[in-house]
mmCIF file with all atom_site columns, C-alpha atoms in Angstrom:
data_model
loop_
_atom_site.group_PDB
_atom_site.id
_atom_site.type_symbol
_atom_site.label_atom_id
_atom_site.label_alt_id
_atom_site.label_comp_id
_atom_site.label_asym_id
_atom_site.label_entity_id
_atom_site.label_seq_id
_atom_site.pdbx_PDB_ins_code
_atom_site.Cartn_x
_atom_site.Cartn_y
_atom_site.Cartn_z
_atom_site.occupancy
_atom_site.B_iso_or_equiv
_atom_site.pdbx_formal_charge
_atom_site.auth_seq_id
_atom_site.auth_comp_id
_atom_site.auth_asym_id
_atom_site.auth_atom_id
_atom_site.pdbx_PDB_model_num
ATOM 1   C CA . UNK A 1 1   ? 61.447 27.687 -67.038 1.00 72.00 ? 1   UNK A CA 1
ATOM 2   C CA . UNK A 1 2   ? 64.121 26.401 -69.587 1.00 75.00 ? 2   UNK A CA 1
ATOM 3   C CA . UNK A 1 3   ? 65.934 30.043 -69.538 1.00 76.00 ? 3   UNK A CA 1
ATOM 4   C CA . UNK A 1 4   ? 66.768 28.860 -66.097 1.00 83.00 ? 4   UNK A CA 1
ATOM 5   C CA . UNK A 1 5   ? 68.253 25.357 -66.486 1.00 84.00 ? 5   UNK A CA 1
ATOM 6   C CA . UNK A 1 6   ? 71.733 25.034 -65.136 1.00 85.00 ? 6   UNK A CA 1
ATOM 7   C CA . UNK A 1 7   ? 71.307 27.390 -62.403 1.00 89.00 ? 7   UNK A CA 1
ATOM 8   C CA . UNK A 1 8   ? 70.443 26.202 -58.680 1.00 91.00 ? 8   UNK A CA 1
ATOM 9   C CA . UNK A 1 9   ? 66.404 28.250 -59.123 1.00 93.00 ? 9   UNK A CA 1
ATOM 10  C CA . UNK A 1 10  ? 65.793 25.668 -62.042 1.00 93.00 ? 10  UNK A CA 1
ATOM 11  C CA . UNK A 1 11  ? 66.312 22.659 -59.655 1.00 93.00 ? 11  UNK A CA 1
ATOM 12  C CA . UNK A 1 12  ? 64.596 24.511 -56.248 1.00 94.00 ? 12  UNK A CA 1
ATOM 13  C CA . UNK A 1 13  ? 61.351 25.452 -58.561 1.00 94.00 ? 13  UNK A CA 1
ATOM 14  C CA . UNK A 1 14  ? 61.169 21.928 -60.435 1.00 93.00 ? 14  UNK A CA 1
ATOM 15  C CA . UNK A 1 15  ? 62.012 19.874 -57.610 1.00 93.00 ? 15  UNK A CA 1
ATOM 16  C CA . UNK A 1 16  ? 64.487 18.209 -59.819 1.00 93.00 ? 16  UNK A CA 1
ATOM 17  C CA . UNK A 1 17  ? 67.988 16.620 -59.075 1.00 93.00 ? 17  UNK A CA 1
ATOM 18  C CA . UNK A 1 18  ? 70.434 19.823 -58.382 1.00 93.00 ? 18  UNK A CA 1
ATOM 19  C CA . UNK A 1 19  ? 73.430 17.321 -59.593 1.00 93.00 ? 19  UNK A CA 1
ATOM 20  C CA . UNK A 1 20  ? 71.834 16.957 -63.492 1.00 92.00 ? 20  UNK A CA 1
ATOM 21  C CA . UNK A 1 21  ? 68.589 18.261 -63.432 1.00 92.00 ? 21  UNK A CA 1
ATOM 22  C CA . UNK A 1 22  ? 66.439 16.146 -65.326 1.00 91.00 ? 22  UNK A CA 1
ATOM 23  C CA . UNK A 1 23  ? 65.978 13.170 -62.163 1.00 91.00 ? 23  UNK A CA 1
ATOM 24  C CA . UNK A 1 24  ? 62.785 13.657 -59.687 1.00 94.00 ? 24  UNK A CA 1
ATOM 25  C CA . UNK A 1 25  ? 63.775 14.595 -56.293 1.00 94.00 ? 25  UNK A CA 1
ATOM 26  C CA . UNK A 1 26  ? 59.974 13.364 -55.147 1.00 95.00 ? 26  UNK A CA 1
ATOM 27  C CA . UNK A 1 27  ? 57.866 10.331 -55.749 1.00 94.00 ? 27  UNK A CA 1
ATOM 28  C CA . UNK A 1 28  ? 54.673 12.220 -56.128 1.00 93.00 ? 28  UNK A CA 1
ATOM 29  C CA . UNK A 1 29  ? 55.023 15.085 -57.859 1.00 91.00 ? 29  UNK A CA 1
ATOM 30  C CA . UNK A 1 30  ? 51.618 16.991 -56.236 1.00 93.00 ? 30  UNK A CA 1
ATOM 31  C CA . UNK A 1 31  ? 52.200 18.330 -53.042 1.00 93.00 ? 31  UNK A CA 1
ATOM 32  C CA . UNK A 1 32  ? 48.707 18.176 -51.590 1.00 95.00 ? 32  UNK A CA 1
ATOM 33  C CA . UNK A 1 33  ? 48.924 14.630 -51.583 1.00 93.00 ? 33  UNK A CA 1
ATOM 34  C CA . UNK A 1 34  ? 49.772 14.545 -47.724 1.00 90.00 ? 34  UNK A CA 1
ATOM 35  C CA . UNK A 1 35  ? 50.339 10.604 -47.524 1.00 91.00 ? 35  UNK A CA 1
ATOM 36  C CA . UNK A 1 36  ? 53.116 11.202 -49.959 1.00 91.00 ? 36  UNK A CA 1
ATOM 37  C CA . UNK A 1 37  ? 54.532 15.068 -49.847 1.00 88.00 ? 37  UNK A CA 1
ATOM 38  C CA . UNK A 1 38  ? 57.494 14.180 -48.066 1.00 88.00 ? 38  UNK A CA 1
ATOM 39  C CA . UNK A 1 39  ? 58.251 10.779 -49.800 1.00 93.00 ? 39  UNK A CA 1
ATOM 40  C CA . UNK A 1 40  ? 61.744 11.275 -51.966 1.00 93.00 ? 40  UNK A CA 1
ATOM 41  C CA . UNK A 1 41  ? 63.811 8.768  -54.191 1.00 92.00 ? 41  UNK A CA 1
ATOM 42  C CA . UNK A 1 42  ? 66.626 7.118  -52.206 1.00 92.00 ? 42  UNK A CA 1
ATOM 43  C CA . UNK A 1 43  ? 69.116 8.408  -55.522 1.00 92.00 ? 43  UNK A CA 1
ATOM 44  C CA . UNK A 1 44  ? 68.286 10.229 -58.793 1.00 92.00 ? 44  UNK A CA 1
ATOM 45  C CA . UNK A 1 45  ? 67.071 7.782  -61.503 1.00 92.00 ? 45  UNK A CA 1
ATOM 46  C CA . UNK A 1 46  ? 69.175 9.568  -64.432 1.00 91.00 ? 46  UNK A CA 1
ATOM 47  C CA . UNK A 1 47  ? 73.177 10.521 -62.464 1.00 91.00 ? 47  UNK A CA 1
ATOM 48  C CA . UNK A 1 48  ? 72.557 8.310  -59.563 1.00 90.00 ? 48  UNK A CA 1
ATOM 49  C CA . UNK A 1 49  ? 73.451 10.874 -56.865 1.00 91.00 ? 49  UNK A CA 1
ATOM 50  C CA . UNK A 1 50  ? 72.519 10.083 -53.845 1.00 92.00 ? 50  UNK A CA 1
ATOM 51  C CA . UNK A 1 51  ? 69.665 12.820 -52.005 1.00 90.00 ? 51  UNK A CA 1
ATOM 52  C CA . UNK A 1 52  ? 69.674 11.845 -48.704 1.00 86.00 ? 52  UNK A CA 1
ATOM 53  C CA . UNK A 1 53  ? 73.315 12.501 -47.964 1.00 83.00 ? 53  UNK A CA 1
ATOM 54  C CA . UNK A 1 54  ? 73.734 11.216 -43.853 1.00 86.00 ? 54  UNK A CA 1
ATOM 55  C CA . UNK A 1 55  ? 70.843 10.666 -41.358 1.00 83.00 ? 55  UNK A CA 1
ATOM 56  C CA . UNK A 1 56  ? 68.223 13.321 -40.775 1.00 86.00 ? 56  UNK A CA 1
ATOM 57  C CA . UNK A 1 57  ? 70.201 15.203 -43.525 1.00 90.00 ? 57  UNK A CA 1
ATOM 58  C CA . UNK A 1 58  ? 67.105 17.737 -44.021 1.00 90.00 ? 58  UNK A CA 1
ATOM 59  C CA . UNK A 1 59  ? 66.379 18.678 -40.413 1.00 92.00 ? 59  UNK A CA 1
ATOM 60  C CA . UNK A 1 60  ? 68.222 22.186 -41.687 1.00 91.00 ? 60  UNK A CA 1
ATOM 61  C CA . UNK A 1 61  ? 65.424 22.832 -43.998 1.00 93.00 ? 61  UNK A CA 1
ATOM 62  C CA . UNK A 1 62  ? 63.395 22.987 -41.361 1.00 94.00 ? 62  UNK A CA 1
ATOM 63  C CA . UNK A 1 63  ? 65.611 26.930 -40.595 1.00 95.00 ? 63  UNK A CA 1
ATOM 64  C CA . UNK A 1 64  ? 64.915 27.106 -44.483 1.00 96.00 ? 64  UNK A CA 1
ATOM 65  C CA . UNK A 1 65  ? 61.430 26.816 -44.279 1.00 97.00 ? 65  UNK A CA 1
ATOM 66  C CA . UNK A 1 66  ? 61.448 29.731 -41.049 1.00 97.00 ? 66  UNK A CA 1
ATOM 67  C CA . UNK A 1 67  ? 62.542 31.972 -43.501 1.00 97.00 ? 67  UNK A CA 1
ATOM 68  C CA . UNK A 1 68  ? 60.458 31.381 -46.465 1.00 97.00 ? 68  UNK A CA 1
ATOM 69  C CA . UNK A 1 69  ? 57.526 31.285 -44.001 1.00 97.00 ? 69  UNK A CA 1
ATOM 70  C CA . UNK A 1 70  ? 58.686 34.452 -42.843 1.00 98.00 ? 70  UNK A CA 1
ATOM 71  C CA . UNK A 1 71  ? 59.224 35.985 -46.254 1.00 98.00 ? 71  UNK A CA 1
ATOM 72  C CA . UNK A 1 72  ? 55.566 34.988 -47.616 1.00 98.00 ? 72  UNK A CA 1
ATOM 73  C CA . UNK A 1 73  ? 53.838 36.392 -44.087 1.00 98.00 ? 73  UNK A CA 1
ATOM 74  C CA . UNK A 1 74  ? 55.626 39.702 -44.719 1.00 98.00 ? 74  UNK A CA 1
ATOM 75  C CA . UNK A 1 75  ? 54.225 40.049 -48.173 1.00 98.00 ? 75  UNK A CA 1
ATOM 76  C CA . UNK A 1 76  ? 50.767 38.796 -47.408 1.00 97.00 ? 76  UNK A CA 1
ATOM 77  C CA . UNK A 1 77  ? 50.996 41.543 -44.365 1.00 97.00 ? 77  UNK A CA 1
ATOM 78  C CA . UNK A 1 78  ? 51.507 44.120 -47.112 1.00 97.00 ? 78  UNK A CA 1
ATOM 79  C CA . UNK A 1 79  ? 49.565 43.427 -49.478 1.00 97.00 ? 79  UNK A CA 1
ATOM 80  C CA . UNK A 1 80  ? 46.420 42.332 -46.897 1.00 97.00 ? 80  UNK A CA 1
ATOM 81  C CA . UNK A 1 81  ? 47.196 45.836 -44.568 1.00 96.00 ? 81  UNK A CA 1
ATOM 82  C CA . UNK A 1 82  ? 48.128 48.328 -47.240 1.00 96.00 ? 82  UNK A CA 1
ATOM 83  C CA . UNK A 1 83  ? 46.969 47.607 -50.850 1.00 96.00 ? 83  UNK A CA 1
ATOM 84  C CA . UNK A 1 84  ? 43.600 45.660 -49.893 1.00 95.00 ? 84  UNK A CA 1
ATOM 85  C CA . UNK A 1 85  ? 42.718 48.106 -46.595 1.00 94.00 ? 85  UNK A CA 1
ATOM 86  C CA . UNK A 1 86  ? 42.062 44.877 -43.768 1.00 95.00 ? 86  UNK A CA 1
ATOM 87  C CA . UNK A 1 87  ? 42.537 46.331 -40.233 1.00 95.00 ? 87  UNK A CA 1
ATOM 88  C CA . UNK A 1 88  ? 45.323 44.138 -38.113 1.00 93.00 ? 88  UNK A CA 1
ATOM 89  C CA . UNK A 1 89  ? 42.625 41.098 -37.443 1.00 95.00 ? 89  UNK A CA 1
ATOM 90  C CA . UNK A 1 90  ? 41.765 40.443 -40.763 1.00 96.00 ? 90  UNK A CA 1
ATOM 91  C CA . UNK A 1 91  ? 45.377 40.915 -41.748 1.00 97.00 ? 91  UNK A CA 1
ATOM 92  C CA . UNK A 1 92  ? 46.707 38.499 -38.915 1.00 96.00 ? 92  UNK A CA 1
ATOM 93  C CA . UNK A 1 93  ? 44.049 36.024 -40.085 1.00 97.00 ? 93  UNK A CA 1
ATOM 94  C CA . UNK A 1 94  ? 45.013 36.195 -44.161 1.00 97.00 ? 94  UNK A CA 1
ATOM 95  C CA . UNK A 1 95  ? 48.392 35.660 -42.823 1.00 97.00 ? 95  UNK A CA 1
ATOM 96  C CA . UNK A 1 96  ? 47.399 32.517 -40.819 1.00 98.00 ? 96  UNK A CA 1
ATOM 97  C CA . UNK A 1 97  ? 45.230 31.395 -43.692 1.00 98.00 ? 97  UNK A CA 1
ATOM 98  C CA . UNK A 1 98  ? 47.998 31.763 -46.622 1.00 98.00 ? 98  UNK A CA 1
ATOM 99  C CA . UNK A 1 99  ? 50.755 29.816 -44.701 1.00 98.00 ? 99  UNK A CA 1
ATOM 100 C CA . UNK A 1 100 ? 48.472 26.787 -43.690 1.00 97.00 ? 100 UNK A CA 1
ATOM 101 C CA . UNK A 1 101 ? 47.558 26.922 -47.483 1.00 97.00 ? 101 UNK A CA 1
ATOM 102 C CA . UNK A 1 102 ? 51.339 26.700 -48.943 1.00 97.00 ? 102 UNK A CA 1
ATOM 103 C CA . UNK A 1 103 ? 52.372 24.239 -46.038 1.00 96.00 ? 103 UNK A CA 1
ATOM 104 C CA . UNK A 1 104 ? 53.280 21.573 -48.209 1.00 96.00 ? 104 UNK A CA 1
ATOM 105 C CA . UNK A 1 105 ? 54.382 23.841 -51.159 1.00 96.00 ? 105 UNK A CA 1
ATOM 106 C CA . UNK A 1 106 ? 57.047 25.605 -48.204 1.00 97.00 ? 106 UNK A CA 1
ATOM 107 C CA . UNK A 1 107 ? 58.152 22.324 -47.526 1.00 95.00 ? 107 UNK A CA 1
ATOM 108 C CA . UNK A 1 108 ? 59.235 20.695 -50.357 1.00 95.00 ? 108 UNK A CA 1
ATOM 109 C CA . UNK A 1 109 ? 60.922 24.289 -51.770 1.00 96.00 ? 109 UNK A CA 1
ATOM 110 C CA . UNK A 1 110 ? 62.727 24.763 -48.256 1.00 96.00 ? 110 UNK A CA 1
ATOM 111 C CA . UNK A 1 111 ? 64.028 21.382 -48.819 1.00 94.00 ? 111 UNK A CA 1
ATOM 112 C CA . UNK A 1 112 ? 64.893 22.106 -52.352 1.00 95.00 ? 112 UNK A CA 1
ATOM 113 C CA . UNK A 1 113 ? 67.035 24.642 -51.144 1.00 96.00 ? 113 UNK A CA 1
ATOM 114 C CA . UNK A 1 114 ? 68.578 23.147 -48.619 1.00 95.00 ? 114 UNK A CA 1
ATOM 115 C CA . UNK A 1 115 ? 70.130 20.366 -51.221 1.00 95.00 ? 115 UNK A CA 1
ATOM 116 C CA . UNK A 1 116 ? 71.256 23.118 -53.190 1.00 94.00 ? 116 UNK A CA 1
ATOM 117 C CA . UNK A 1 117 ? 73.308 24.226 -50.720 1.00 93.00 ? 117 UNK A CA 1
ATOM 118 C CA . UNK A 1 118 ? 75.738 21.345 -50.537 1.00 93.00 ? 118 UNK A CA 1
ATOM 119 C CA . UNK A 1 119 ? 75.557 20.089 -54.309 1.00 91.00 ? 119 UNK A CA 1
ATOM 120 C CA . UNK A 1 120 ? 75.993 21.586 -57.619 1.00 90.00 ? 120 UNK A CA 1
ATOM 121 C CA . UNK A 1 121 ? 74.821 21.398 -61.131 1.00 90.00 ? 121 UNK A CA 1
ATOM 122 C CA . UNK A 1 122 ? 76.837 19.300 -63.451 1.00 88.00 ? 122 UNK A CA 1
ATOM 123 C CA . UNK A 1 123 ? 76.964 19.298 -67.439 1.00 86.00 ? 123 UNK A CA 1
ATOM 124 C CA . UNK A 1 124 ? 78.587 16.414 -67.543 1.00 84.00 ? 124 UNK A CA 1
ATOM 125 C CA . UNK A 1 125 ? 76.350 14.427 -65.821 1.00 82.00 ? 125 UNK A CA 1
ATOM 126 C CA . UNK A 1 126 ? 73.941 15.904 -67.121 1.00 80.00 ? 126 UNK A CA 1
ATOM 127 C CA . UNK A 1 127 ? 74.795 14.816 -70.416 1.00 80.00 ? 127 UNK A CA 1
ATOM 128 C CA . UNK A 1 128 ? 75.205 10.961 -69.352 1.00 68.00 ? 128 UNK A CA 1
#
């Protein structure tokens, strides 16, 4: 994942700051712990930048995580329907299955994304 430091993926795959990259954007870096999957720092233990920019700052993940959801349905349709054979029920069902699955792995990438969207990465804080 190193080839990709510096660039906006690195941060939404890590879950790292999107400012310098090497701060935690979560307090618990497993997902599937449910008590915790949405917990974030306040600010980024290494630059200091601040995640939570105003108020309810990542209700627009939530349109994020639409179209990741969205995305992953239409390739578990394709590859459940035409490379695997299931008829439409089956198919419907996989789809169902896979999403409840990656709920908390949608979440935490759609709000990755999201941040990325209003900040950008910075060598020189970075360095600091």
């Amino acid at each position: 994942m190193q080839f990709l430091k510096g660039t906006k993926l690195y941060s939404i795959f890590t879950g790292t700051c999107p400012v310098c990259q090497k701060g935690k954007m979560y307090v618990e870096r497993n997902p599937y712990n449910f008590s915790k999957t949405l917990k974030m720092h306040d600010r980024c233990s290494h630059c200091d930048t601040k995640f939570k920019m105003e108020p309810s700052f990542f209700y627009g993940a939530m349109y994020v995580s639409y179209a990741v959801g969205v995305a992953i349905s239409v390739a578990v349709f394709i590859i459940a329907y035409f490379f695997i054979g299931l008829d439409r029920n089956y198919t419907f069902f996989s789809i169902i299955g896979v999403l409840v699955i990656l709920l908390p792995i949608i979440v935490r990438i759609s709000r990755n994304i999201w941040i990325n969207f209003f900040m950008k990465y910075s060598k020189e804080k970075a360095k600091v």
